[in-house]
mmCIF file of C-alpha atoms and ligand atoms in Angstrom:
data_model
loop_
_atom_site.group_PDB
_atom_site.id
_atom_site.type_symbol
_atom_site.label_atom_id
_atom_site.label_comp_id
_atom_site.label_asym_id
_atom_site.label_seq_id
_atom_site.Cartn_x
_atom_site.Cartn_y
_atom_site.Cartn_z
ATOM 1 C CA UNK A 1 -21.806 -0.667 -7.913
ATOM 2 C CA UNK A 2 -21.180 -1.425 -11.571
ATOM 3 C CA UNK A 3 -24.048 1.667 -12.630
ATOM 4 C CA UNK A 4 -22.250 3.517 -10.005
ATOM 5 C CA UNK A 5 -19.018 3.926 -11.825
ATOM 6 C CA UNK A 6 -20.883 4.114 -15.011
ATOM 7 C CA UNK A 7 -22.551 7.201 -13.496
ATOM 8 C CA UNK A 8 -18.931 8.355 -12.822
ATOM 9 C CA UNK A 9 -18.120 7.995 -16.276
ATOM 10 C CA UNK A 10 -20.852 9.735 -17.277
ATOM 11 C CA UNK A 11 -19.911 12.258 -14.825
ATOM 12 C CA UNK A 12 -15.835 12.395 -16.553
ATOM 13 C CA UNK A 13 -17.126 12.759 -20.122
ATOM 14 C CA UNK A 14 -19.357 16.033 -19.059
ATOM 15 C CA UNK A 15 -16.186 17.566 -16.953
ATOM 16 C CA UNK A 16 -14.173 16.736 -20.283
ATOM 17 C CA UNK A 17 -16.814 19.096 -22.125
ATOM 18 C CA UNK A 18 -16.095 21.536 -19.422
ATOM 19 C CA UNK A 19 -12.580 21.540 -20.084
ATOM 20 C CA UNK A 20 -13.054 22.212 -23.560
ATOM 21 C CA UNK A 21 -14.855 25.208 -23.051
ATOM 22 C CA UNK A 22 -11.932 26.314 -20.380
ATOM 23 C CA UNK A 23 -9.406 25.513 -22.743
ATOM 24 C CA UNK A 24 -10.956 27.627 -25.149
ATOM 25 C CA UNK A 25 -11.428 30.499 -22.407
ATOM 26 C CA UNK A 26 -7.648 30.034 -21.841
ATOM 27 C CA UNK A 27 -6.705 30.546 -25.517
ATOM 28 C CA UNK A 28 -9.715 32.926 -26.534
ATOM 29 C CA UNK A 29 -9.241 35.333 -23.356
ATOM 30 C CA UNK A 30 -6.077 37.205 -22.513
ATOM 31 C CA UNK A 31 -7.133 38.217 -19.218
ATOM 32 C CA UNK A 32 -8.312 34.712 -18.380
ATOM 33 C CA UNK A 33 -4.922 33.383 -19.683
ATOM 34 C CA UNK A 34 -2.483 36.258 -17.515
ATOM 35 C CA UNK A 35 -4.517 35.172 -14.650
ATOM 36 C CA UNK A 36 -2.711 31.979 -14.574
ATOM 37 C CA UNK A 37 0.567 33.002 -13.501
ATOM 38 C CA UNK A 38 3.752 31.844 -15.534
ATOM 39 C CA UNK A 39 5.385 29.118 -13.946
ATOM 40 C CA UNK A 40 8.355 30.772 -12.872
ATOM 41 C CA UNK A 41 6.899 33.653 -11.394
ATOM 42 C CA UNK A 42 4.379 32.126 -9.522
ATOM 43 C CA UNK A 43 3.443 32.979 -5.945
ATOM 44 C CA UNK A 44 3.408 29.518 -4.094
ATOM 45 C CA UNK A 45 1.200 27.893 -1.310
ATOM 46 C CA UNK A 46 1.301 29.078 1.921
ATOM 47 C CA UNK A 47 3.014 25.530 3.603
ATOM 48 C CA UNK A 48 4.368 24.308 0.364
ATOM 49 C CA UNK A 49 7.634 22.240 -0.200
ATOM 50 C CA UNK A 50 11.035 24.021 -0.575
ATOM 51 C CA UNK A 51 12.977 22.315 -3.114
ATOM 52 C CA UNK A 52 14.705 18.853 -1.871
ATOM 53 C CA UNK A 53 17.822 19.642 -0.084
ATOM 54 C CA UNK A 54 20.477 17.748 -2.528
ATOM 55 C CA UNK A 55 22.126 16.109 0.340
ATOM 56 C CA UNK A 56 19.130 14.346 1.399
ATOM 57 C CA UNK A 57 19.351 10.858 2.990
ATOM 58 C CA UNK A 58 17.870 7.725 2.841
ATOM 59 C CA UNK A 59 18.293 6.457 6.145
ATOM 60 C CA UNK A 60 14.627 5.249 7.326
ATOM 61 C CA UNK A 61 13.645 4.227 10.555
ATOM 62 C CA UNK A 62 10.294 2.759 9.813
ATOM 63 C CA UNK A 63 9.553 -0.628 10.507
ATOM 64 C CA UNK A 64 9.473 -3.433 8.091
ATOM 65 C CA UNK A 65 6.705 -5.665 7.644
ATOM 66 C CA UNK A 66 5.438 -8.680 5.497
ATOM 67 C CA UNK A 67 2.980 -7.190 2.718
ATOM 68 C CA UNK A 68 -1.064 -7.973 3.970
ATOM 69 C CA UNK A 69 -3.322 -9.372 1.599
ATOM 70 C CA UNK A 70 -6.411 -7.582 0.398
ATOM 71 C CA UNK A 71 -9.669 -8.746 1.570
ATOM 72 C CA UNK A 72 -10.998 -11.487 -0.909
ATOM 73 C CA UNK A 73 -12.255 -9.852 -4.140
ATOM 74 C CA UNK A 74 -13.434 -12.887 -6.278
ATOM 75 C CA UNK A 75 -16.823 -12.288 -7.219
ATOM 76 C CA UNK A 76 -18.071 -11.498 -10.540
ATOM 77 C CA UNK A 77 -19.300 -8.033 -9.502
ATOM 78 C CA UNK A 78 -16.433 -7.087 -7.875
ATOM 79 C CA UNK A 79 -14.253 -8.566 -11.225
ATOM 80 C CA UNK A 80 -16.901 -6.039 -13.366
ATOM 81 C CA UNK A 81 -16.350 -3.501 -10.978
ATOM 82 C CA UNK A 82 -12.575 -3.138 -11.058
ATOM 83 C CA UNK A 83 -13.078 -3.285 -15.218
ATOM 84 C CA UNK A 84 -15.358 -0.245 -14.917
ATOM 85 C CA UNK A 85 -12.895 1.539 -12.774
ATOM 86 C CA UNK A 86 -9.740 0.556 -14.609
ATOM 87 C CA UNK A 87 -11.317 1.887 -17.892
ATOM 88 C CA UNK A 88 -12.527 5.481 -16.342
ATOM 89 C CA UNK A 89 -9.243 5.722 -14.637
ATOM 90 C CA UNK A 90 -7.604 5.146 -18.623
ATOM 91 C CA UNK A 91 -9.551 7.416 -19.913
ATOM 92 C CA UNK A 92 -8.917 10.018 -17.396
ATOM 93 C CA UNK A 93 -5.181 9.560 -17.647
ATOM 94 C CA UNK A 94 -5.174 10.157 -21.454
ATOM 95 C CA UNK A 95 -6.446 13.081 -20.818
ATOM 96 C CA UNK A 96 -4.274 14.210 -18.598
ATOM 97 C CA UNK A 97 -1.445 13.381 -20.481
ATOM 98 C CA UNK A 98 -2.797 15.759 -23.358
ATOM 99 C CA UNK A 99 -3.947 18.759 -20.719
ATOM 100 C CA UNK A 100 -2.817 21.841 -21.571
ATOM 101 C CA UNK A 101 -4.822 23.792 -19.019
ATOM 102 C CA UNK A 102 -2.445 25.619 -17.138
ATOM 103 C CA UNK A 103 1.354 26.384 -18.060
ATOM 104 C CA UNK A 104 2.484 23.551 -16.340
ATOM 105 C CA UNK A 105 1.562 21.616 -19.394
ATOM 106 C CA UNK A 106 3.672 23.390 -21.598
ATOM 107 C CA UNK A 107 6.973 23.039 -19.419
ATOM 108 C CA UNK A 108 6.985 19.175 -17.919
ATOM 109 C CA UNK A 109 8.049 16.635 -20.163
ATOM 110 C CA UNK A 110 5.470 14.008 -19.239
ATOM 111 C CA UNK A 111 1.970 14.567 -17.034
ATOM 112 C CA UNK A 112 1.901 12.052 -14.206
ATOM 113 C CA UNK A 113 -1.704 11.162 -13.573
ATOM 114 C CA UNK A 114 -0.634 8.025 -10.801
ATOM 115 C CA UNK A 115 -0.810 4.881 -10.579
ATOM 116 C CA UNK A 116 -1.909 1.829 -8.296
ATOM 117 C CA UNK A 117 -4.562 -0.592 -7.090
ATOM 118 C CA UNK A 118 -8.351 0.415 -8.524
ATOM 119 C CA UNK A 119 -9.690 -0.777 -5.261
ATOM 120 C CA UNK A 120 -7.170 0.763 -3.036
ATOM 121 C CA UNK A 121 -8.447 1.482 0.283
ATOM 122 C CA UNK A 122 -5.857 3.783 0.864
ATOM 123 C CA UNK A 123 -4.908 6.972 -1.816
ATOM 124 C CA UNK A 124 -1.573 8.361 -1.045
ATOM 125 C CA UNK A 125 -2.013 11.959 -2.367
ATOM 126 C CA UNK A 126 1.300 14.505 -3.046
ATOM 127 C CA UNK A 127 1.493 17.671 -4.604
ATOM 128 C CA UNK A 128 2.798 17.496 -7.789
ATOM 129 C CA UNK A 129 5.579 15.365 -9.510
ATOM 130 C CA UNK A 130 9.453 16.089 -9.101
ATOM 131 C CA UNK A 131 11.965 15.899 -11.626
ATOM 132 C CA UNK A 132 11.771 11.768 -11.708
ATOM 133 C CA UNK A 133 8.460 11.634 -11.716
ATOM 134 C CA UNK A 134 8.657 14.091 -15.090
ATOM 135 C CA UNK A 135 11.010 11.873 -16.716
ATOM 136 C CA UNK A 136 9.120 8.801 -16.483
ATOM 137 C CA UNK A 137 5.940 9.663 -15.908
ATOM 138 C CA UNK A 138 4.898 7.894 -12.740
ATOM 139 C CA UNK A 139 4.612 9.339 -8.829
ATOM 140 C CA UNK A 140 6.699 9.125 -6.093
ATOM 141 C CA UNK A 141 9.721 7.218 -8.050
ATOM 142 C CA UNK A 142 12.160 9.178 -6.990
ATOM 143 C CA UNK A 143 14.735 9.724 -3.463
ATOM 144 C CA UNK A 144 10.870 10.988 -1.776
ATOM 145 C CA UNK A 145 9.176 7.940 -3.691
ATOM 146 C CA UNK A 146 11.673 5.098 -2.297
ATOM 147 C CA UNK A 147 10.853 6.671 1.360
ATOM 148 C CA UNK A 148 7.165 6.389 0.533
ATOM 149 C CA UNK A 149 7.372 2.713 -0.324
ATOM 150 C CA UNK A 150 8.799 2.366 3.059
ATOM 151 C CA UNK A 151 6.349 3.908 4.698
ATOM 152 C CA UNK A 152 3.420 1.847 2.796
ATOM 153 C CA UNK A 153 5.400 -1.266 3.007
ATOM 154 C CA UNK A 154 5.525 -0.324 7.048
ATOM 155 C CA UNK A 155 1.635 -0.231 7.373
ATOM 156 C CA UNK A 156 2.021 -3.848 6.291
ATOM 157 C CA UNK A 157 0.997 -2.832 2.462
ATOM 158 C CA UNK A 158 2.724 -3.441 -0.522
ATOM 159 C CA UNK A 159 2.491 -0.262 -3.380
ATOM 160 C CA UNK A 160 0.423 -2.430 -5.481
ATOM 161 C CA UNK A 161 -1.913 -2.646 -2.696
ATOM 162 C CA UNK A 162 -2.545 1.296 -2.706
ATOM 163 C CA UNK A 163 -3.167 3.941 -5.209
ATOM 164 C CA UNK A 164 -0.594 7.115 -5.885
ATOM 165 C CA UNK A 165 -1.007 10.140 -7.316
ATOM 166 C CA UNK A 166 -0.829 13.668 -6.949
ATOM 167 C CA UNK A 167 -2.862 17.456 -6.810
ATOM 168 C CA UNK A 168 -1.017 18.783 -9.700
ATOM 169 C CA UNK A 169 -0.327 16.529 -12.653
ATOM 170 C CA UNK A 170 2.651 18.145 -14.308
ATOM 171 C CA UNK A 171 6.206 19.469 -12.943
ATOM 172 C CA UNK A 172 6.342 22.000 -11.151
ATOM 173 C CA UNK A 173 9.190 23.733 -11.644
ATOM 174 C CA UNK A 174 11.272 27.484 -10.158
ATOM 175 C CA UNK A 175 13.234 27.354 -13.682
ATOM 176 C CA UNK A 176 10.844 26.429 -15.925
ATOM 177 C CA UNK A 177 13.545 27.461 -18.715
ATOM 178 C CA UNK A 178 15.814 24.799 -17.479
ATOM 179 C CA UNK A 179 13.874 21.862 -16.977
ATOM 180 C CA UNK A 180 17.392 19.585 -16.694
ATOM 181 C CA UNK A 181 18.149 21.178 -13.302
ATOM 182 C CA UNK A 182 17.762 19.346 -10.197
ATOM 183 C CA UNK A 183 16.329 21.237 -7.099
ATOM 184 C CA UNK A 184 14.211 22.810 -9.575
ATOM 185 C CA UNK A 185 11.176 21.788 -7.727
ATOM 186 C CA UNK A 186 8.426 23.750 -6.536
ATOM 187 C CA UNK A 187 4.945 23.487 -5.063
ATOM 188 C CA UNK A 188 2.022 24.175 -7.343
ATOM 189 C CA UNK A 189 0.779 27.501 -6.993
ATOM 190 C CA UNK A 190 -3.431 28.187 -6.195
ATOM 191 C CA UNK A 191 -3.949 28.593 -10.161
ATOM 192 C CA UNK A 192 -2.523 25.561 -10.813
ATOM 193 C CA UNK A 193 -4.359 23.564 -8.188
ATOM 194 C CA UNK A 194 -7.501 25.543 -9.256
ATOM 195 C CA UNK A 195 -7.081 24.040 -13.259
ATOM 196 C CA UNK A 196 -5.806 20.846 -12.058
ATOM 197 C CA UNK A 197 -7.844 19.306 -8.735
ATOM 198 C CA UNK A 198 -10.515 17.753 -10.667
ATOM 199 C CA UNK A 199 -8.372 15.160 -11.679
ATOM 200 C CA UNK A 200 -7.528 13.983 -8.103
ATOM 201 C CA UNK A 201 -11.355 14.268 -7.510
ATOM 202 C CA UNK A 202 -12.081 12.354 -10.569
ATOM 203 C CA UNK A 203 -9.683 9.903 -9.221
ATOM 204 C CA UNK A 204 -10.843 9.499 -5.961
ATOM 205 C CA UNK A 205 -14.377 9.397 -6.901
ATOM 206 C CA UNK A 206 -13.848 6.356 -9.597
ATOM 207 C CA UNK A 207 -11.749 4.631 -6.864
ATOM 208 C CA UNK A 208 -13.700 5.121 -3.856
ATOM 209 C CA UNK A 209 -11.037 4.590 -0.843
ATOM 210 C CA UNK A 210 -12.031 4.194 2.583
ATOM 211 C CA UNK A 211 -8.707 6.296 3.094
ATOM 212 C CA UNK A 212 -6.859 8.987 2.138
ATOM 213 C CA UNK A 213 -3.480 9.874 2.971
ATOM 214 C CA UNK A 214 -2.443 13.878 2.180
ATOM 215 C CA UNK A 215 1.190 14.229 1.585
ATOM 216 C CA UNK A 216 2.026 17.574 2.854
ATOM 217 C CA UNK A 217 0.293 21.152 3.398
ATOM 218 C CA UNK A 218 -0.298 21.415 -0.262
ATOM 219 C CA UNK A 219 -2.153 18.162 -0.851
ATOM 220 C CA UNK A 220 -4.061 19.100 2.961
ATOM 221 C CA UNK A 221 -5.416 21.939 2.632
ATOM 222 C CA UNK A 222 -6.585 21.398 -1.377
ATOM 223 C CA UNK A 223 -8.277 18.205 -0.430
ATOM 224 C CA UNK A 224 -9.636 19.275 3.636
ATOM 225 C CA UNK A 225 -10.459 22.670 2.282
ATOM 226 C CA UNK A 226 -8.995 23.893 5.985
ATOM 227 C CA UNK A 227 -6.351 27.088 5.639
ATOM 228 C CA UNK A 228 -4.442 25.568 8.917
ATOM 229 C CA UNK A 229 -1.335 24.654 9.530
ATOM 230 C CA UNK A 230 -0.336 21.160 8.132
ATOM 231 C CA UNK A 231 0.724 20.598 12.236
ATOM 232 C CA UNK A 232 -3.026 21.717 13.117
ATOM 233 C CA UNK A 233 -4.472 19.452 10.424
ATOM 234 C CA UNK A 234 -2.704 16.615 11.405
ATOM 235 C CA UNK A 235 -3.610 13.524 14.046
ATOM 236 C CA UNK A 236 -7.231 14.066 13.060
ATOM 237 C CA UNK A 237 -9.448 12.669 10.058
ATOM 238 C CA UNK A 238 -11.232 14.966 8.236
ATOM 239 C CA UNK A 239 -14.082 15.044 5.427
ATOM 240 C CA UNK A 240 -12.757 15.437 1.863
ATOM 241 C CA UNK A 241 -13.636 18.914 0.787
ATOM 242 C CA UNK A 242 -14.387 18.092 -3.443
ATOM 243 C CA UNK A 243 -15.516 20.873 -5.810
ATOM 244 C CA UNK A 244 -16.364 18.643 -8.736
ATOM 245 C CA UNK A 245 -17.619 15.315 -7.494
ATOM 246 C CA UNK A 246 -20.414 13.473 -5.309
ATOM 247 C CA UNK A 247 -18.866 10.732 -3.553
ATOM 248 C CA UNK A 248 -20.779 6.939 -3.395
ATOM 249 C CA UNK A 249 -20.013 6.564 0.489
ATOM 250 C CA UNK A 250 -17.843 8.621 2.418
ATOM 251 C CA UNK A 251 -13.839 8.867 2.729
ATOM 252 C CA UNK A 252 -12.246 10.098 5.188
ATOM 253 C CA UNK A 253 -8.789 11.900 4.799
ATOM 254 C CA UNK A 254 -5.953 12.069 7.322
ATOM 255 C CA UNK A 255 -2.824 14.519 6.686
ATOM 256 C CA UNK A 256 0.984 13.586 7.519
ATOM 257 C CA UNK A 257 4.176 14.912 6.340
ATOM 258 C CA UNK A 258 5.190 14.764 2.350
ATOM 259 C CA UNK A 259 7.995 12.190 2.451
ATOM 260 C CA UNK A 260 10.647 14.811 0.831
ATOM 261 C CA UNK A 261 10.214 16.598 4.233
ATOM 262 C CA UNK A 262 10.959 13.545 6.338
ATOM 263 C CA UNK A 263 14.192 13.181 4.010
ATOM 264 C CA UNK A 264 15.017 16.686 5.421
ATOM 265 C CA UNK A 265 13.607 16.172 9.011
ATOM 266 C CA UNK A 266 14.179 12.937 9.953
ATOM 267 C CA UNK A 267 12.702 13.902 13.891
ATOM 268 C CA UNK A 268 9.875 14.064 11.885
ATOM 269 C CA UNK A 269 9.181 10.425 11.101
ATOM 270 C CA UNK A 270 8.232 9.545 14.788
ATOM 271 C CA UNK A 271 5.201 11.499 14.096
ATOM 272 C CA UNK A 272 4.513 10.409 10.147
ATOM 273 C CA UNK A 273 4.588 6.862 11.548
ATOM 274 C CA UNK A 274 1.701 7.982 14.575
ATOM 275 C CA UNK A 275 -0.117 9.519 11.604
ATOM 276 C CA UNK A 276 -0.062 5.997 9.491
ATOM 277 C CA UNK A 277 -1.056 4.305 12.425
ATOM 278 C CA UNK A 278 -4.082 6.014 12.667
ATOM 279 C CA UNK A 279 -4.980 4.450 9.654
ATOM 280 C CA UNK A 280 -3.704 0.972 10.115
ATOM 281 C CA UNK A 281 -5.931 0.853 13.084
ATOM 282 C CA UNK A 282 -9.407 1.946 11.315
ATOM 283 C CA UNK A 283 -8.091 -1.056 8.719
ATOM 284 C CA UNK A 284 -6.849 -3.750 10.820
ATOM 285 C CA UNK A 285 -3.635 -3.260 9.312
ATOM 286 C CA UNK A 286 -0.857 -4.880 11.704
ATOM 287 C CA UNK A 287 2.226 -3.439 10.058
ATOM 288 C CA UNK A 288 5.271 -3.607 12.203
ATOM 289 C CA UNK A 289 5.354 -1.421 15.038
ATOM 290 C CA UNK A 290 8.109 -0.377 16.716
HETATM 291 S S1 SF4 B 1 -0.929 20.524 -14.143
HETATM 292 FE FE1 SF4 B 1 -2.982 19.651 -14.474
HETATM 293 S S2 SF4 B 1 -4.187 21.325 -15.349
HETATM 294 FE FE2 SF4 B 1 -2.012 21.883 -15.599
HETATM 295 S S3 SF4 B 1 -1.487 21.124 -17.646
HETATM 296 FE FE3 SF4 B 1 -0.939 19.517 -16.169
HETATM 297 S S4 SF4 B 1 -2.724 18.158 -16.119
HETATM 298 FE FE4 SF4 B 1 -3.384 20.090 -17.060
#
C-alpha cells in the first residue's frame, strides 16, 4: 500500500506541472481567462445552495450516540501508510492555499482544503466553504458545520474519525466586493468546479474511503457525474465519476442533503438520517437510531 500512495504522489507532483501550465494559460490568454466568469456574475449550478436563511436554527433531531472506535490500525504498514498519506495530503493543501486558478482565489481570505482522519472510511464532501470556513480556514465550522457534527456524531462517529472537505476550495461569494457580508454565500459555478475538482479527487484518491458522503446537488452531481435531481440521486450508491485520478479499490458514493438545507428544512432530516443509515449499515456502524 505504501508504493501505492507513493504512486499517488507521483501522480500530485505531475497534476502540479499541469497546473502550472494552466496557470500560465490563465494569465497568458485573455480568452481563456474571460471564460472563467467573475465571481459575481457567475451563472450557478443547476441545484445549488441559496444563501443560508439568517434566521436559521439549530434545533436537531438526530440521535446521539457514543463515538465507535476505528478498527485496530497498529501495524507498522499501516503506521507507514498513514505517514505517506498525511504527507501527500500536506503537500496538496499548500498548494491549495497558494491556487490562484480561478477568481475565487483572488476574493476568499483563506483556501480551505479540509481536514480529518487520513484513513477515514467515510469523506463528507460540500460544495465550497461559507463565510466561517473563509475566516479560519477549515470546513464545515460554521451554523451548517455544528449540524454536520451532529449528524457524524449520530452514525456513532466522532469528526476525527472522518475526513471533511469540499468541491471548491475557496469562498464563494454573490458580493465578491464585500467579502464582510453575511448571506453572501453562493454555490460554485461549473468553471469553478472545472479549475478546482482535482483537488477533491486528489484527496480522495490519497485517502482511499470505502465511503463517500455528497453534501448537496453541487457536491452530487460533480462527484456521480449524473445531471439528476439531488432527490433522484439520492437513497442509492453510486460509482465516483473522477476526471483526474485512478482509484486503488473502489468507493462508492451516496448523496444526502447539504446540512445548510436541513437548517432551512428541518422535514428534511427524516430523510438525511435514512441516507446516513445506508452507510452505517455497509459499516457496521450502530449509531443511535431513533
Ligand atoms: S477555488 Fe480551487 S481552483 Fe479556485 S483558486 Fe481556490 S483552490 Fe484554486
Amino acid at each position: 500500500m505504501g508504493h501505492q500512495v507513493r504512486d499517488l504522489a507521483r501522480e500530485l507532483k505531475r497534476f502540479l506541472a499541469a497546473q502550472d501550465e494552466d496557470e500560465f494559460l490563465l494569465t497568458a490568454a485573455p480568452s481563456r481567462a474571460a471564460a472563467v466568469a467573475p465571481a459575481a456574475s457567475s451563472k450557478t449550478v443547476p441545484g445549488s445552495l441559496p444563501p443560508m436563511a439568517q434566521d436559521s436554527t439549530l434545533e436537531v433531531d438526530f440521535p446521539r450516540a457514543a463515538a465507535v472506535q476505528p478498527a485496530a490500525t497498529s501495524q507498522e504498514d499501516l503506521t507507514v501508510k498513514k505517514a505517506d498519506k498525511t504527507r501527500s495530503l500536506d503537500e496538496l493543501a499548500q498548494v491549495i492555499k497558494s491556487c490562484t486558478r480561478c477568481p475565487l482565489g483572488a476574493t476568499r481570505l483563506n483556501a480551505v482544503p479540509g481536514e480529518g482522519n487520513v484513513n477515514a472510511d467515510v469523506m463528507f464532501v460540500g460544495e465550497g466553504p461559507g463565510f466561517d470556513e473563509d475566516r479560519q480556514g477549515r470546513p464545515f465550522v460554521g451554523r451548517a458545520g455544528q449540524l454536520l457534527d451532529k449528524m457524524i456524531a449520530a452514525m456513532g462517529l466522532a469528526r476525527e474519525q472522518v475526513f471533511i472537505a469540499n468541491i471548491a476550495k475557496c469562498h464563494p461569494m454573490t458580493d465578491p466586493l464585500h467579502p464582510e457580508k453575511h448571506g453572501n454565500d453562493r454555490a460554485p459555478n461549473a468553471e469553478e468546479i472545472a479549475c478546482c475538482r482535482k483537488y477533491i479527487e486528489q484527496q480522495i484518491a490519497i485517502i482511499c474511503p470505502k465511503y463517500v458522503i455528497a453534501l448537496g446537488g453541487v457536491a452530487a452531481k460533480a462527484l456521480i457525474g449524473d445531471a439528476g435531481s439531488l432527490g433522484a440521486l439520492r437513497g442509492k450508491f453510486h460509482n465516483l465519476h473522477l476526471d483526474s485520478v485512478e482509484l486503488q479499490k473502489s468507493v462508492q458514493i451516496i448523496a444526502t442533503f447539504h446540512p445548510a438545507a436541513l437548517l432551512r428544512n428541518p422535514n428534511w432530516k427524516k430523510d438525511a438520517w435514512q441516507d446516513l443509515q445506508m452507510v452505517m449499515d455497509k459499516l457496521g456502524l450502530k449509531g443511535a437510531r431513533k
